[in-house]
Amino acid sequence: MTQAHSEMTNTKPWHATPTDEVFSAVTADEEGLSSDDAARRLSEYGPNDIHEADQTSVLALLFTQFRDPLIYLLAVAALLSLGVGFIPGGEPNYTEAAFIVLIIGANGLFGFVQDYQATRSIEALRELASPDATVLRDGRKQSIDAEQVVPGDIVLLEQGDAVPADARVLEADELRTNESPLTGESTPVEKGTESVDEETPLAERRNMVYKNTSVVKGRGKAVVVETGMETEVGGIATQLDEAEDRQTPFQTEVEALGKQIGGLVVSLILLVVAVQFLFTATEPVAILLVGITLAVAGVPEGLPAVVTFTLALGAREMVDRNALVRRLPVVESLGSVDVIVTDKTGTVTENRMTVTRLYVSGSVVDLSESDVDSADGAVDGQQVAADGDRQSRTARAALLRCGAVCNNVERRDGEYSGEPTEIALQRAADEADIDSAGDRIREIQFSSERKRMTVLVEEEEPTAYMKGAPEVVLDRCDSYLEDGDVSDLTDETRQEILDQTESFGEDALRVLGFASKAVADPSADPEQIEDGMVFLGLQGMLDPPREEVGDAIADCQSAGIRTVLATGDNLTTATAVAEQIGLDPDGALTGTEVSEYSDDELRQTIDDVDVFARVTPEHKVRILNALQDNGHNVVMTGDGVNDAPALTQADVGVAMGQRGTDVARQASDMILRDDNFATIRDAIREGRGIFENVRKFVNYLVSTNTGEVLVVFLGVLLGSLLFPAQFSGTSQALILTPILILWINLVADTLPALALGADPHADGLMDRPPRPTDEGVINTRVLVSILTIAILLAVTGLGVFFYTLDRTGSLLRAQSLLFTFIVVVELIRIQVIRARYDQALRSNLWLVGAISVSLLVHLAVLYTPLRNFFEVVPLTRGDWGLIAVGFVAFLVLNVVVSRLNSRIFGSQP
């Protein structure tokens, strides 16, 4: 992109510039560009595509898995294990180092595989090729790849085309575009050629067409003024690159936990080293080994791997429920969400205009509550006379037939192509089995000045069918069809029709009037043909809410989650849709009103407003920021380009997979593959269940590792004072060797903890309020539990150790008993934690298997030649009896502490 082009695009208001000046600015004319000129411009401006943020390479994706304080601590411990060999009298411990590296690698592999799969799935959602564009090149029409379009190209647009770039309209023949992906406005925009005021909002610039929008009706010609990143879409994509990448609360907490554990371990190491060096005769190698042991004992090696595994498991479950997670920590963040800010079009609604009501023969027919009588070609509505009078049904059939005849929709393989309003009319007629019989003779086109369209068809006699604005159609009528008979259209009847039109409008329906008459001369003047029509009735259309949205929002409300509707549509439509889906429209605000509020005023108001209408991307970001400043965890849903900035800054950005734009998907944390709002509810439930599982194994792993630290810390200090002979050597001057602690953490801790991550979710998850935003995984109750269990483990474990050492004089046997005691206590501790959630052991067969495998493997270490590798001895029956006594003491003390905690913190886990 040249500097000149950049300066031009930053200063030129194309919509307010006369056409001749537009051509001068882009150095082009209506004949189009030559191939050579186009090639030169392509080289100068670059391809007409939207550049995504720098993509992470596979290698970089792998390296990011190891950016964790806990991983850093493990790496230091591994280096120390090897570094012992450089101290006189010491030997490098390759086994310990290999074990630590194995654990680090396993954790990284978990995260890498999940993130890589998510990246591949997202790429599969993208279109493999850009659409084609029809341009004038070398004086003739050519179809080229849209990426080859350059400023100055003349593009030709027809119904169904994707607009390839931002362009100024030169010719418009009933040209209408769908700009909802860009502006959020669901109603097609009619295009013209006249310049508009420079201050005109984007959604009202009728003389411009924009990249990532589509033509729904008519045809036109336009000159390209912006391509690629200089388009309106490109500007929003640029904002994404500049937006701050927010960490989830769980990421912040795990990072802080790692730093806290690291600080604690380093402090304990320094303390123990100082005590041993100053007050005992322990050799330097032994002191270093104690430091390594404390580092290994203090780091919950399995925590990163188990967290990653559990989040990946949840992400896999969400994929099965049509929710694709792009970042693993977002799975947990969903569990703390308390506000969902959702767009309307394509998210809450179907993004499909639908005829929902008719007004015919003085009665309202609600098609959402009606049945189709195919035999008679009519609709039987609940508000029509109970006898289903055939004449009334004939009048309704005539109304639907008029909508089908006055229509330019194309049908191919069951799919409709055309303007959404006309598709709605055609679909209503098709569902009622109405045949728009007769060959078309002539069409008198719709225009913004005429506000009506008339089509003449050959039936038993030539017949003219008209549709248009109700008041315009009424002005062309002098009679109306009532119960199959034609009656004079009195002033009173006219007023009733206008009143009904207003009533439909108050319900956010788009209303059209319909009329017909027999024509003697189809070639007559339009004014003559369109005069003296017979009024047939009204059809009211709406982009209806998805059928499941109401229940999903009600479920979220029960779970303490508030839903906020923020749409680009007008206030009437927004409030009507809000009422239909169960939101409170009272106090609804428009984007203009949001702009008038200061940040403080918006924060004070935001918690009382559920509906925002006519909002721009900037408004959505301000709404999001106000909610987050008030302490809310916010989901932002969207499918359009205009949603991308807010999606990026939301705690959880959710894009639509089917209707969503690439820019929205790029900005999101999660993609709904079925575009179903109810999937968000399911994802939140999954997130809450995952959080409970995370809290369980964090409690389990941190408490056991803290207990191991206390065992080593207190044991070395007490041992140096009480048994100086045994604790003044080298590697034997340890309560537990690093290899034994690694084995405990790998087998007795990590394997069952992984199975714990697959625990079934408790019932009633969506009947609870969200947890407070400032409450982490380790809340006060969990912290008290961690500390008390660690102390109990240290007290009972050291009791077993020192009793055995005093009784037998064998440090090796005392280590073997303590090693086994910790394994048994930690495996039983899992079910103690789960019991708080009313979960029986058999409810998780994976956990039963993991505990069984851990016990069997531990027995293999004690009673097979593996004991020589781990430097332990087989236990006798007496040893097992002593372990049982210590375990009973631990269990009794644990029950006492648990009941005390329940009295203080309540029964809820």
mmCIF file of N, CA and C in Angstrom, residues 663-761:
data_model
loop_
_atom_site.group_PDB
_atom_site.id
_atom_site.type_symbol
_atom_site.label_atom_id
_atom_site.label_comp_id
_atom_site.label_asym_id
_atom_site.label_seq_id
_atom_site.Cartn_x
_atom_site.Cartn_y
_atom_site.Cartn_z
ATOM 1 N N VAL A 663 -13.924 -12.154 9.870
ATOM 2 C CA VAL A 663 -13.384 -11.190 10.828
ATOM 3 C C VAL A 663 -13.932 -11.464 12.223
ATOM 4 N N ALA A 664 -15.229 -11.775 12.313
ATOM 5 C CA ALA A 664 -15.829 -12.077 13.617
ATOM 6 C C ALA A 664 -15.231 -13.348 14.206
ATOM 7 N N ARG A 665 -15.046 -14.372 13.396
ATOM 8 C CA ARG A 665 -14.458 -15.620 13.891
ATOM 9 C C ARG A 665 -13.036 -15.388 14.384
ATOM 10 N N GLN A 666 -12.280 -14.569 13.642
ATOM 11 C CA GLN A 666 -10.909 -14.282 14.029
ATOM 12 C C GLN A 666 -10.865 -13.588 15.387
ATOM 13 N N ALA A 667 -11.876 -12.773 15.662
ATOM 14 C CA ALA A 667 -11.888 -11.987 16.903
ATOM 15 C C ALA A 667 -12.385 -12.777 18.106
ATOM 16 N N SER A 668 -12.982 -13.931 17.886
ATOM 17 C CA SER A 668 -13.713 -14.615 18.948
ATOM 18 C C SER A 668 -12.841 -15.577 19.741
ATOM 19 N N ASP A 669 -13.388 -15.986 20.889
ATOM 20 C CA ASP A 669 -12.787 -17.039 21.700
ATOM 21 C C ASP A 669 -13.469 -18.383 21.449
ATOM 22 N N MET A 670 -14.723 -18.323 21.010
ATOM 23 C CA MET A 670 -15.501 -19.540 20.780
ATOM 24 C C MET A 670 -16.402 -19.313 19.572
ATOM 25 N N ILE A 671 -16.609 -20.362 18.791
ATOM 26 C CA ILE A 671 -17.434 -20.278 17.591
ATOM 27 C C ILE A 671 -18.577 -21.282 17.710
ATOM 28 N N LEU A 672 -19.803 -20.798 17.491
ATOM 29 C CA LEU A 672 -20.967 -21.679 17.500
ATOM 30 C C LEU A 672 -21.161 -22.238 16.100
ATOM 31 N N ARG A 673 -20.922 -23.519 15.951
ATOM 32 C CA ARG A 673 -21.004 -24.108 14.621
ATOM 33 C C ARG A 673 -22.438 -24.186 14.115
ATOM 34 N N ASP A 674 -23.422 -24.168 15.034
ATOM 35 C CA ASP A 674 -24.819 -24.224 14.615
ATOM 36 C C ASP A 674 -25.525 -22.876 14.752
ATOM 37 N N ASP A 675 -24.783 -21.819 15.104
ATOM 38 C CA ASP A 675 -25.358 -20.473 15.271
ATOM 39 C C ASP A 675 -26.524 -20.464 16.253
ATOM 40 N N ASN A 676 -26.525 -21.365 17.198
ATOM 41 C CA ASN A 676 -27.670 -21.536 18.090
ATOM 42 C C ASN A 676 -27.383 -20.883 19.436
ATOM 43 N N PHE A 677 -28.188 -19.901 19.805
ATOM 44 C CA PHE A 677 -27.997 -19.221 21.081
ATOM 45 C C PHE A 677 -28.049 -20.212 22.249
ATOM 46 N N ALA A 678 -28.871 -21.250 22.115
ATOM 47 C CA ALA A 678 -28.989 -22.235 23.191
ATOM 48 C C ALA A 678 -27.666 -22.958 23.436
ATOM 49 N N THR A 679 -26.797 -22.997 22.434
ATOM 50 C CA THR A 679 -25.498 -23.631 22.613
ATOM 51 C C THR A 679 -24.664 -22.877 23.639
ATOM 52 N N ILE A 680 -24.864 -21.565 23.735
ATOM 53 C CA ILE A 680 -24.142 -20.786 24.745
ATOM 54 C C ILE A 680 -24.554 -21.240 26.140
ATOM 55 N N ARG A 681 -25.866 -21.462 26.318
ATOM 56 C CA ARG A 681 -26.340 -21.961 27.617
ATOM 57 C C ARG A 681 -25.666 -23.286 27.951
ATOM 58 N N ASP A 682 -25.609 -24.192 26.974
ATOM 59 C CA ASP A 682 -24.976 -25.488 27.212
ATOM 60 C C ASP A 682 -23.490 -25.330 27.523
ATOM 61 N N ALA A 683 -22.848 -24.390 26.830
ATOM 62 C CA ALA A 683 -21.425 -24.162 27.063
ATOM 63 C C ALA A 683 -21.182 -23.601 28.464
ATOM 64 N N ILE A 684 -22.070 -22.728 28.918
ATOM 65 C CA ILE A 684 -21.930 -22.169 30.264
ATOM 66 C C ILE A 684 -22.094 -23.270 31.308
ATOM 67 N N ARG A 685 -23.064 -24.149 31.095
ATOM 68 C CA ARG A 685 -23.237 -25.267 32.028
ATOM 69 C C ARG A 685 -21.975 -26.127 32.045
ATOM 70 N N GLU A 686 -21.416 -26.399 30.885
ATOM 71 C CA GLU A 686 -20.187 -27.181 30.811
ATOM 72 C C GLU A 686 -19.054 -26.454 31.532
ATOM 73 N N GLY A 687 -18.988 -25.142 31.348
ATOM 74 C CA GLY A 687 -17.952 -24.359 32.005
ATOM 75 C C GLY A 687 -18.062 -24.407 33.517
ATOM 76 N N ARG A 688 -19.301 -24.349 34.020
ATOM 77 C CA ARG A 688 -19.484 -24.431 35.479
ATOM 78 C C ARG A 688 -19.054 -25.795 36.005
ATOM 79 N N GLY A 689 -19.395 -26.850 35.276
ATOM 80 C CA GLY A 689 -18.989 -28.188 35.697
ATOM 81 C C GLY A 689 -17.483 -28.357 35.669
ATOM 82 N N ILE A 690 -16.852 -27.796 34.652
ATOM 83 C CA ILE A 690 -15.395 -27.878 34.553
ATOM 84 C C ILE A 690 -14.744 -27.135 35.716
ATOM 85 N N PHE A 691 -15.311 -25.984 36.073
ATOM 86 C CA PHE A 691 -14.742 -25.224 37.187
ATOM 87 C C PHE A 691 -14.782 -26.043 38.475
ATOM 88 N N GLU A 692 -15.894 -26.728 38.704
ATOM 89 C CA GLU A 692 -15.963 -27.569 39.907
ATOM 90 C C GLU A 692 -14.893 -28.644 39.882
ATOM 91 N N ASN A 693 -14.690 -29.268 38.729
ATOM 92 C CA ASN A 693 -13.660 -30.299 38.631
ATOM 93 C C ASN A 693 -12.264 -29.710 38.823
ATOM 94 N N VAL A 694 -12.047 -28.517 38.259
ATOM 95 C CA VAL A 694 -10.757 -27.855 38.449
ATOM 96 C C VAL A 694 -10.519 -27.572 39.931
ATOM 97 N N ARG A 695 -11.560 -27.092 40.598
ATOM 98 C CA ARG A 695 -11.418 -26.788 42.026
ATOM 99 C C ARG A 695 -11.115 -28.062 42.822
ATOM 100 N N LYS A 696 -11.720 -29.180 42.429
ATOM 101 C CA LYS A 696 -11.472 -30.441 43.136
ATOM 102 C C LYS A 696 -10.005 -30.833 43.039
ATOM 103 N N PHE A 697 -9.478 -30.878 41.804
ATOM 104 C CA PHE A 697 -8.113 -31.390 41.716
ATOM 105 C C PHE A 697 -7.063 -30.351 42.105
ATOM 106 N N VAL A 698 -7.396 -29.039 42.035
ATOM 107 C CA VAL A 698 -6.469 -28.049 42.580
ATOM 108 C C VAL A 698 -6.369 -28.226 44.093
ATOM 109 N N ASN A 699 -7.513 -28.420 44.730
ATOM 110 C CA ASN A 699 -7.537 -28.705 46.167
ATOM 111 C C ASN A 699 -6.692 -29.948 46.462
ATOM 112 N N TYR A 700 -6.906 -30.974 45.676
ATOM 113 C CA TYR A 700 -6.219 -32.247 45.873
ATOM 114 C C TYR A 700 -4.707 -32.116 45.658
ATOM 115 N N LEU A 701 -4.308 -31.575 44.512
ATOM 116 C CA LEU A 701 -2.892 -31.524 44.183
ATOM 117 C C LEU A 701 -2.116 -30.553 45.071
ATOM 118 N N VAL A 702 -2.672 -29.366 45.274
ATOM 119 C CA VAL A 702 -1.943 -28.362 46.060
ATOM 120 C C VAL A 702 -1.844 -28.789 47.519
ATOM 121 N N SER A 703 -2.926 -29.382 48.062
ATOM 122 C CA SER A 703 -2.868 -29.809 49.466
ATOM 123 C C SER A 703 -1.851 -30.928 49.655
ATOM 124 N N THR A 704 -1.794 -31.888 48.738
ATOM 125 C CA THR A 704 -0.834 -32.991 48.880
ATOM 126 C C THR A 704 0.596 -32.500 48.682
ATOM 127 N N ASN A 705 0.793 -31.597 47.703
ATOM 128 C CA ASN A 705 2.141 -31.074 47.513
ATOM 129 C C ASN A 705 2.584 -30.198 48.682
ATOM 130 N N THR A 706 1.646 -29.433 49.231
ATOM 131 C CA THR A 706 1.975 -28.637 50.407
ATOM 132 C C THR A 706 2.330 -29.559 51.571
ATOM 133 N N GLY A 707 1.597 -30.655 51.697
ATOM 134 C CA GLY A 707 1.914 -31.640 52.736
ATOM 135 C C GLY A 707 3.298 -32.228 52.541
ATOM 136 N N GLU A 708 3.660 -32.516 51.285
ATOM 137 C CA GLU A 708 4.983 -33.066 51.010
ATOM 138 C C GLU A 708 6.082 -32.061 51.375
ATOM 139 N N VAL A 709 5.829 -30.768 51.077
ATOM 140 C CA VAL A 709 6.796 -29.734 51.436
ATOM 141 C C VAL A 709 6.996 -29.691 52.946
ATOM 142 N N LEU A 710 5.888 -29.730 53.686
ATOM 143 C CA LEU A 710 5.990 -29.700 55.150
ATOM 144 C C LEU A 710 6.709 -30.942 55.677
ATOM 145 N N VAL A 711 6.428 -32.086 55.052
ATOM 146 C CA VAL A 711 7.106 -33.318 55.465
ATOM 147 C C VAL A 711 8.617 -33.172 55.300
ATOM 148 N N VAL A 712 9.054 -32.684 54.122
ATOM 149 C CA VAL A 712 10.491 -32.537 53.867
ATOM 150 C C VAL A 712 11.079 -31.439 54.741
ATOM 151 N N PHE A 713 10.381 -30.297 54.803
ATOM 152 C CA PHE A 713 10.882 -29.142 55.558
ATOM 153 C C PHE A 713 11.029 -29.463 57.045
ATOM 154 N N LEU A 714 9.907 -29.897 57.652
ATOM 155 C CA LEU A 714 9.946 -30.199 59.087
ATOM 156 C C LEU A 714 10.792 -31.437 59.372
ATOM 157 N N GLY A 715 10.707 -32.424 58.478
ATOM 158 C CA GLY A 715 11.450 -33.663 58.690
ATOM 159 C C GLY A 715 12.947 -33.445 58.698
ATOM 160 N N VAL A 716 13.461 -32.644 57.757
ATOM 161 C CA VAL A 716 14.901 -32.396 57.696
ATOM 162 C C VAL A 716 15.358 -31.621 58.927
ATOM 163 N N LEU A 717 14.586 -30.612 59.316
ATOM 164 C CA LEU A 717 14.973 -29.830 60.490
ATOM 165 C C LEU A 717 14.943 -30.684 61.762
ATOM 166 N N LEU A 718 13.836 -31.412 61.943
ATOM 167 C CA LEU A 718 13.740 -32.263 63.133
ATOM 168 C C LEU A 718 14.759 -33.394 63.086
ATOM 169 N N GLY A 719 14.942 -33.968 61.895
ATOM 170 C CA GLY A 719 15.907 -35.061 61.772
ATOM 171 C C GLY A 719 17.319 -34.619 62.073
ATOM 172 N N SER A 720 17.687 -33.404 61.625
ATOM 173 C CA SER A 720 19.034 -32.897 61.883
ATOM 174 C C SER A 720 19.270 -32.696 63.368
ATOM 175 N N LEU A 721 18.200 -32.363 64.092
ATOM 176 C CA LEU A 721 18.332 -32.128 65.527
ATOM 177 C C LEU A 721 18.201 -33.408 66.332
ATOM 178 N N LEU A 722 17.249 -34.299 65.943
ATOM 179 C CA LEU A 722 16.964 -35.501 66.733
ATOM 180 C C LEU A 722 17.837 -36.686 66.346
ATOM 181 N N PHE A 723 18.218 -36.786 65.059
ATOM 182 C CA PHE A 723 19.002 -37.936 64.586
ATOM 183 C C PHE A 723 20.194 -37.424 63.765
ATOM 184 N N PRO A 724 21.101 -36.722 64.382
ATOM 185 C CA PRO A 724 22.219 -36.118 63.636
ATOM 186 C C PRO A 724 23.081 -37.145 62.915
ATOM 187 N N ALA A 725 23.200 -38.325 63.429
ATOM 188 C CA ALA A 725 24.039 -39.334 62.783
ATOM 189 C C ALA A 725 23.493 -39.725 61.413
ATOM 190 N N GLN A 726 22.181 -39.952 61.381
ATOM 191 C CA GLN A 726 21.570 -40.358 60.108
ATOM 192 C C GLN A 726 21.449 -39.190 59.124
ATOM 193 N N PHE A 727 21.395 -37.946 59.617
ATOM 194 C CA PHE A 727 21.103 -36.806 58.737
ATOM 195 C C PHE A 727 22.324 -35.933 58.466
ATOM 196 N N SER A 728 23.483 -36.502 58.576
ATOM 197 C CA SER A 728 24.684 -35.720 58.283
ATOM 198 C C SER A 728 25.448 -36.275 57.092
ATOM 199 N N GLY A 729 24.866 -37.250 56.426
ATOM 200 C CA GLY A 729 25.530 -37.837 55.271
ATOM 201 C C GLY A 729 25.221 -37.085 53.990
ATOM 202 N N THR A 730 25.109 -37.857 52.916
ATOM 203 C CA THR A 730 24.843 -37.214 51.627
ATOM 204 C C THR A 730 23.399 -37.463 51.223
ATOM 205 N N SER A 731 23.163 -38.393 50.267
ATOM 206 C CA SER A 731 21.808 -38.595 49.749
ATOM 207 C C SER A 731 20.888 -39.232 50.775
ATOM 208 N N GLN A 732 21.463 -39.831 51.848
ATOM 209 C CA GLN A 732 20.600 -40.439 52.851
ATOM 210 C C GLN A 732 20.074 -39.423 53.860
ATOM 211 N N ALA A 733 20.524 -38.188 53.760
ATOM 212 C CA ALA A 733 20.102 -37.158 54.712
ATOM 213 C C ALA A 733 18.785 -36.538 54.280
ATOM 214 N N LEU A 734 17.867 -37.368 53.834
ATOM 215 C CA LEU A 734 16.592 -36.874 53.322
ATOM 216 C C LEU A 734 15.442 -37.650 53.928
ATOM 217 N N ILE A 735 14.326 -36.970 54.142
ATOM 218 C CA ILE A 735 13.111 -37.663 54.562
ATOM 219 C C ILE A 735 12.589 -38.505 53.414
ATOM 220 N N LEU A 736 12.522 -37.901 52.241
ATOM 221 C CA LEU A 736 12.171 -38.602 51.016
ATOM 222 C C LEU A 736 13.113 -38.129 49.919
ATOM 223 N N THR A 737 13.557 -39.029 49.052
ATOM 224 C CA THR A 737 14.428 -38.629 47.948
ATOM 225 C C THR A 737 13.592 -37.966 46.848
ATOM 226 N N PRO A 738 14.217 -37.140 46.020
ATOM 227 C CA PRO A 738 13.473 -36.510 44.921
ATOM 228 C C PRO A 738 12.774 -37.509 44.004
ATOM 229 N N ILE A 739 13.412 -38.676 43.767
ATOM 230 C CA ILE A 739 12.804 -39.651 42.866
ATOM 231 C C ILE A 739 11.521 -40.224 43.462
ATOM 232 N N LEU A 740 11.490 -40.388 44.788
ATOM 233 C CA LEU A 740 10.271 -40.891 45.429
ATOM 234 C C LEU A 740 9.151 -39.852 45.354
ATOM 235 N N ILE A 741 9.487 -38.599 45.566
ATOM 236 C CA ILE A 741 8.463 -37.545 45.494
ATOM 237 C C ILE A 741 7.938 -37.404 44.065
ATOM 238 N N LEU A 742 8.848 -37.484 43.090
ATOM 239 C CA LEU A 742 8.401 -37.435 41.695
ATOM 240 C C LEU A 742 7.457 -38.590 41.389
ATOM 241 N N TRP A 743 7.783 -39.765 41.911
ATOM 242 C CA TRP A 743 6.925 -40.935 41.663
ATOM 243 C C TRP A 743 5.551 -40.745 42.317
ATOM 244 N N ILE A 744 5.539 -40.210 43.526
ATOM 245 C CA ILE A 744 4.259 -39.929 44.184
ATOM 246 C C ILE A 744 3.444 -38.946 43.345
ATOM 247 N N ASN A 745 4.102 -37.880 42.903
ATOM 248 C CA ASN A 745 3.391 -36.853 42.148
ATOM 249 C C ASN A 745 2.937 -37.337 40.780
ATOM 250 N N LEU A 746 3.697 -38.236 40.196
ATOM 251 C CA LEU A 746 3.338 -38.724 38.863
ATOM 252 C C LEU A 746 2.260 -39.799 38.921
ATOM 253 N N VAL A 747 2.414 -40.759 39.831
ATOM 254 C CA VAL A 747 1.505 -41.910 39.865
ATOM 255 C C VAL A 747 0.337 -41.683 40.812
ATOM 256 N N ALA A 748 0.636 -41.318 42.067
ATOM 257 C CA ALA A 748 -0.426 -41.198 43.066
ATOM 258 C C ALA A 748 -1.209 -39.908 42.909
ATOM 259 N N ASP A 749 -0.604 -38.882 42.305
ATOM 260 C CA ASP A 749 -1.292 -37.598 42.170
ATOM 261 C C ASP A 749 -1.873 -37.401 40.768
ATOM 262 N N THR A 750 -1.012 -37.387 39.770
ATOM 263 C CA THR A 750 -1.416 -36.942 38.438
ATOM 264 C C THR A 750 -2.410 -37.878 37.776
ATOM 265 N N LEU A 751 -2.155 -39.197 37.844
ATOM 266 C CA LEU A 751 -3.059 -40.127 37.161
ATOM 267 C C LEU A 751 -4.490 -40.049 37.712
ATOM 268 N N PRO A 752 -4.712 -40.137 39.032
ATOM 269 C CA PRO A 752 -6.085 -39.975 39.542
ATOM 270 C C PRO A 752 -6.650 -38.571 39.290
ATOM 271 N N ALA A 753 -5.772 -37.550 39.349
ATOM 272 C CA ALA A 753 -6.256 -36.184 39.108
ATOM 273 C C ALA A 753 -6.759 -36.028 37.678
ATOM 274 N N LEU A 754 -6.100 -36.682 36.734
ATOM 275 C CA LEU A 754 -6.587 -36.659 35.352
ATOM 276 C C LEU A 754 -7.988 -37.267 35.267
ATOM 277 N N ALA A 755 -8.177 -38.374 35.940
ATOM 278 C CA ALA A 755 -9.504 -39.005 35.958
ATOM 279 C C ALA A 755 -10.507 -38.122 36.675
ATOM 280 N N LEU A 756 -10.050 -37.384 37.681
ATOM 281 C CA LEU A 756 -10.931 -36.471 38.406
ATOM 282 C C LEU A 756 -11.449 -35.376 37.477
ATOM 283 N N GLY A 757 -10.650 -35.008 36.493
ATOM 284 C CA GLY A 757 -11.093 -34.008 35.522
ATOM 285 C C GLY A 757 -12.256 -34.476 34.680
ATOM 286 N N ALA A 758 -12.499 -35.788 34.630
ATOM 287 C CA ALA A 758 -13.623 -36.329 33.867
ATOM 288 C C ALA A 758 -14.832 -36.604 34.747
ATOM 289 N N ASP A 759 -14.832 -36.084 35.970
ATOM 290 C CA ASP A 759 -15.973 -36.292 36.867
ATOM 291 C C ASP A 759 -17.270 -35.799 36.230
ATOM 292 N N PRO A 760 -18.365 -36.551 36.366
ATOM 293 C CA PRO A 760 -19.652 -36.065 35.839
ATOM 294 C C PRO A 760 -20.078 -34.798 36.569
ATOM 295 N N HIS A 761 -20.777 -33.924 35.868
ATOM 296 C CA HIS A 761 -21.200 -32.663 36.464
ATOM 297 C C HIS A 761 -22.395 -32.879 37.387
#
